């Protein structure tokens, strides 16, 4: 991964739209930032983050508007992918899959975040979706690996 690609990924992780602005895509970046703020405010996500980091998971669950927060994982992962791609990354076949499966799995983690316990601990709407990011990335990479091997097998 080149320095430029890493830079836009890290800024996109900080706030969706920043990577696009670094890529000189001001309108697209502004749109992502506006959407991020809209979803964030409507879902009470910052409050949920605060409660989660304070260990007040039940309060985080209670303040979260899940109807709005369900939009966040796809917006977030797409903004990261888009910035990465426009910075010159993602040229390999199926390189989008870890981003897509991360969005899927984080969304599923969010769905179950109000009642799924991990080792008896309720992680809530911030930490459980973050935990679900890991299998999303792994499955996306595994699918790339399998598809790559199938391509090699059928091309030989």
PDB file of C-alpha atoms in Angstrom, residues 19-144:
ATOM      1  CA  UNK A  19     -10.364  11.147   2.087  1.00  0.00           C
ATOM      2  CA  UNK A  20     -12.417  12.483  -0.815  1.00  0.00           C
ATOM      3  CA  UNK A  21     -11.408  16.047   0.052  1.00  0.00           C
ATOM      4  CA  UNK A  22      -7.752  14.949   0.078  1.00  0.00           C
ATOM      5  CA  UNK A  23      -8.397  13.440  -3.360  1.00  0.00           C
ATOM      6  CA  UNK A  24      -9.642  16.864  -4.544  1.00  0.00           C
ATOM      7  CA  UNK A  25     -13.247  15.626  -4.756  1.00  0.00           C
ATOM      8  CA  UNK A  26     -14.734  18.457  -2.751  1.00  0.00           C
ATOM      9  CA  UNK A  27     -18.406  17.940  -3.672  1.00  0.00           C
ATOM     10  CA  UNK A  28     -18.325  14.191  -2.999  1.00  0.00           C
ATOM     11  CA  UNK A  29     -16.374  14.718   0.225  1.00  0.00           C
ATOM     12  CA  UNK A  30     -18.807  17.366   1.403  1.00  0.00           C
ATOM     13  CA  UNK A  31     -21.739  15.045   0.634  1.00  0.00           C
ATOM     14  CA  UNK A  32     -20.173  12.246   2.712  1.00  0.00           C
ATOM     15  CA  UNK A  33     -19.499  14.649   5.587  1.00  0.00           C
ATOM     16  CA  UNK A  34     -23.073  15.979   5.511  1.00  0.00           C
ATOM     17  CA  UNK A  35     -24.485  12.437   5.426  1.00  0.00           C
ATOM     18  CA  UNK A  36     -22.183  11.396   8.262  1.00  0.00           C
ATOM     19  CA  UNK A  37     -23.310  14.340  10.395  1.00  0.00           C
ATOM     20  CA  UNK A  38     -26.985  13.707   9.578  1.00  0.00           C
ATOM     21  CA  UNK A  39     -26.797  10.030  10.512  1.00  0.00           C
ATOM     22  CA  UNK A  40     -24.616  10.740  13.530  1.00  0.00           C
ATOM     23  CA  UNK A  41     -26.974  13.372  14.949  1.00  0.00           C
ATOM     24  CA  UNK A  42     -30.201  11.512  14.148  1.00  0.00           C
ATOM     25  CA  UNK A  43     -28.896   8.264  15.651  1.00  0.00           C
ATOM     26  CA  UNK A  44     -27.363   9.909  18.744  1.00  0.00           C
ATOM     27  CA  UNK A  45     -24.174   8.069  17.861  1.00  0.00           C
ATOM     28  CA  UNK A  46     -21.766  10.433  19.637  1.00  0.00           C
ATOM     29  CA  UNK A  47     -23.758  10.041  22.836  1.00  0.00           C
ATOM     30  CA  UNK A  48     -23.718   6.260  22.400  1.00  0.00           C
ATOM     31  CA  UNK A  49     -19.942   6.406  21.899  1.00  0.00           C
ATOM     32  CA  UNK A  50     -19.526   8.479  25.064  1.00  0.00           C
ATOM     33  CA  UNK A  51     -21.667   6.122  27.155  1.00  0.00           C
ATOM     34  CA  UNK A  52     -19.885   3.087  25.696  1.00  0.00           C
ATOM     35  CA  UNK A  53     -16.440   4.384  26.553  1.00  0.00           C
ATOM     36  CA  UNK A  54     -17.655   5.231  30.054  1.00  0.00           C
ATOM     37  CA  UNK A  55     -18.835   1.622  30.432  1.00  0.00           C
ATOM     38  CA  UNK A  56     -22.507   2.620  30.522  1.00  0.00           C
ATOM     39  CA  UNK A  57     -23.608   0.178  27.813  1.00  0.00           C
ATOM     40  CA  UNK A  58     -27.295   0.132  28.770  1.00  0.00           C
ATOM     41  CA  UNK A  59     -27.426   3.934  28.456  1.00  0.00           C
ATOM     42  CA  UNK A  60     -25.705   3.675  25.066  1.00  0.00           C
ATOM     43  CA  UNK A  61     -28.354   1.204  23.907  1.00  0.00           C
ATOM     44  CA  UNK A  62     -31.192   3.359  25.183  1.00  0.00           C
ATOM     45  CA  UNK A  63     -30.064   6.572  23.475  1.00  0.00           C
ATOM     46  CA  UNK A  64     -29.266   4.936  20.137  1.00  0.00           C
ATOM     47  CA  UNK A  65     -31.736   5.399  17.304  1.00  0.00           C
ATOM     48  CA  UNK A  66     -31.076   2.157  15.445  1.00  0.00           C
ATOM     49  CA  UNK A  67     -33.263   3.153  12.499  1.00  0.00           C
ATOM     50  CA  UNK A  68     -30.746   5.869  11.657  1.00  0.00           C
ATOM     51  CA  UNK A  69     -27.578   4.130  12.811  1.00  0.00           C
ATOM     52  CA  UNK A  70     -28.224   1.187  10.466  1.00  0.00           C
ATOM     53  CA  UNK A  71     -27.187   3.469   7.580  1.00  0.00           C
ATOM     54  CA  UNK A  72     -23.805   4.237   9.121  1.00  0.00           C
ATOM     55  CA  UNK A  73     -21.770   1.051   8.413  1.00  0.00           C
ATOM     56  CA  UNK A  74     -22.433   1.113   4.669  1.00  0.00           C
ATOM     57  CA  UNK A  75     -21.787   4.846   4.357  1.00  0.00           C
ATOM     58  CA  UNK A  76     -18.627   4.555   6.445  1.00  0.00           C
ATOM     59  CA  UNK A  77     -17.128   1.584   4.586  1.00  0.00           C
ATOM     60  CA  UNK A  78     -18.117   2.932   1.162  1.00  0.00           C
ATOM     61  CA  UNK A  79     -16.490   6.294   1.892  1.00  0.00           C
ATOM     62  CA  UNK A  80     -13.280   4.518   2.915  1.00  0.00           C
ATOM     63  CA  UNK A  81     -13.333   2.300  -0.187  1.00  0.00           C
ATOM     64  CA  UNK A  82     -14.107   5.211  -2.498  1.00  0.00           C
ATOM     65  CA  UNK A  83     -11.266   7.344  -1.145  1.00  0.00           C
ATOM     66  CA  UNK A  84      -8.840   4.412  -1.325  1.00  0.00           C
ATOM     67  CA  UNK A  85      -9.848   3.597  -4.908  1.00  0.00           C
ATOM     68  CA  UNK A  86      -9.590   7.211  -6.035  1.00  0.00           C
ATOM     69  CA  UNK A  87      -6.138   7.502  -4.433  1.00  0.00           C
ATOM     70  CA  UNK A  88      -4.935   4.707  -6.724  1.00  0.00           C
ATOM     71  CA  UNK A  89      -5.645   1.623  -4.627  1.00  0.00           C
ATOM     72  CA  UNK A  90      -8.003  -1.229  -5.267  1.00  0.00           C
ATOM     73  CA  UNK A  91      -6.699  -2.171  -8.684  1.00  0.00           C
ATOM     74  CA  UNK A  92      -6.497  -5.892  -7.840  1.00  0.00           C
ATOM     75  CA  UNK A  93      -9.460  -8.116  -8.679  1.00  0.00           C
ATOM     76  CA  UNK A  94     -12.163  -8.139  -6.027  1.00  0.00           C
ATOM     77  CA  UNK A  95     -10.210  -5.791  -3.732  1.00  0.00           C
ATOM     78  CA  UNK A  96     -13.510  -4.203  -2.712  1.00  0.00           C
ATOM     79  CA  UNK A  97     -14.700  -7.381  -0.970  1.00  0.00           C
ATOM     80  CA  UNK A  98     -13.149  -6.764   2.475  1.00  0.00           C
ATOM     81  CA  UNK A  99     -14.841  -3.346   2.540  1.00  0.00           C
ATOM     82  CA  UNK A 100     -18.208  -4.760   1.452  1.00  0.00           C
ATOM     83  CA  UNK A 101     -18.169  -7.669   3.878  1.00  0.00           C
ATOM     84  CA  UNK A 102     -17.038  -5.345   6.654  1.00  0.00           C
ATOM     85  CA  UNK A 103     -20.113  -3.200   6.013  1.00  0.00           C
ATOM     86  CA  UNK A 104     -22.335  -6.309   6.061  1.00  0.00           C
ATOM     87  CA  UNK A 105     -20.861  -7.704   9.263  1.00  0.00           C
ATOM     88  CA  UNK A 106     -20.786  -4.380  11.117  1.00  0.00           C
ATOM     89  CA  UNK A 107     -24.466  -3.945  10.236  1.00  0.00           C
ATOM     90  CA  UNK A 108     -25.252  -7.421  11.597  1.00  0.00           C
ATOM     91  CA  UNK A 109     -23.256  -6.592  14.730  1.00  0.00           C
ATOM     92  CA  UNK A 110     -25.327  -3.454  15.128  1.00  0.00           C
ATOM     93  CA  UNK A 111     -28.566  -5.414  14.761  1.00  0.00           C
ATOM     94  CA  UNK A 112     -27.605  -7.742  17.612  1.00  0.00           C
ATOM     95  CA  UNK A 113     -25.803  -5.146  19.730  1.00  0.00           C
ATOM     96  CA  UNK A 114     -28.640  -4.542  22.176  1.00  0.00           C
ATOM     97  CA  UNK A 115     -28.840  -8.146  23.380  1.00  0.00           C
ATOM     98  CA  UNK A 116     -25.886 -10.286  22.205  1.00  0.00           C
ATOM     99  CA  UNK A 117     -23.372 -10.934  24.933  1.00  0.00           C
ATOM    100  CA  UNK A 118     -19.777 -11.971  24.287  1.00  0.00           C
ATOM    101  CA  UNK A 119     -18.443 -14.092  27.153  1.00  0.00           C
ATOM    102  CA  UNK A 120     -21.331 -12.794  29.244  1.00  0.00           C
ATOM    103  CA  UNK A 121     -20.604  -9.133  28.491  1.00  0.00           C
ATOM    104  CA  UNK A 122     -23.058  -6.872  26.660  1.00  0.00           C
ATOM    105  CA  UNK A 123     -20.912  -4.769  24.315  1.00  0.00           C
ATOM    106  CA  UNK A 124     -23.612  -2.471  22.905  1.00  0.00           C
ATOM    107  CA  UNK A 125     -23.961  -0.436  19.709  1.00  0.00           C
ATOM    108  CA  UNK A 126     -20.335   0.704  19.534  1.00  0.00           C
ATOM    109  CA  UNK A 127     -18.088  -2.171  20.579  1.00  0.00           C
ATOM    110  CA  UNK A 128     -20.010  -5.170  19.172  1.00  0.00           C
ATOM    111  CA  UNK A 129     -20.157  -3.738  15.629  1.00  0.00           C
ATOM    112  CA  UNK A 130     -16.435  -2.925  15.901  1.00  0.00           C
ATOM    113  CA  UNK A 131     -15.806  -6.546  16.887  1.00  0.00           C
ATOM    114  CA  UNK A 132     -17.860  -7.749  13.902  1.00  0.00           C
ATOM    115  CA  UNK A 133     -15.526  -5.779  11.620  1.00  0.00           C
ATOM    116  CA  UNK A 134     -12.875  -8.470  12.085  1.00  0.00           C
ATOM    117  CA  UNK A 135     -14.812 -11.404  10.564  1.00  0.00           C
ATOM    118  CA  UNK A 136     -16.013  -9.084   7.794  1.00  0.00           C
ATOM    119  CA  UNK A 137     -12.451  -8.282   6.754  1.00  0.00           C
ATOM    120  CA  UNK A 138     -11.345 -11.917   7.111  1.00  0.00           C
ATOM    121  CA  UNK A 139     -14.228 -13.295   5.035  1.00  0.00           C
ATOM    122  CA  UNK A 140     -13.679 -10.650   2.351  1.00  0.00           C
ATOM    123  CA  UNK A 141      -9.982 -11.596   2.164  1.00  0.00           C
ATOM    124  CA  UNK A 142     -10.805 -15.328   2.139  1.00  0.00           C
ATOM    125  CA  UNK A 143     -13.197 -14.853  -0.769  1.00  0.00           C
ATOM    126  CA  UNK A 144     -10.506 -12.951  -2.678  1.00  0.00           C
TER     127      UNK A 144
END
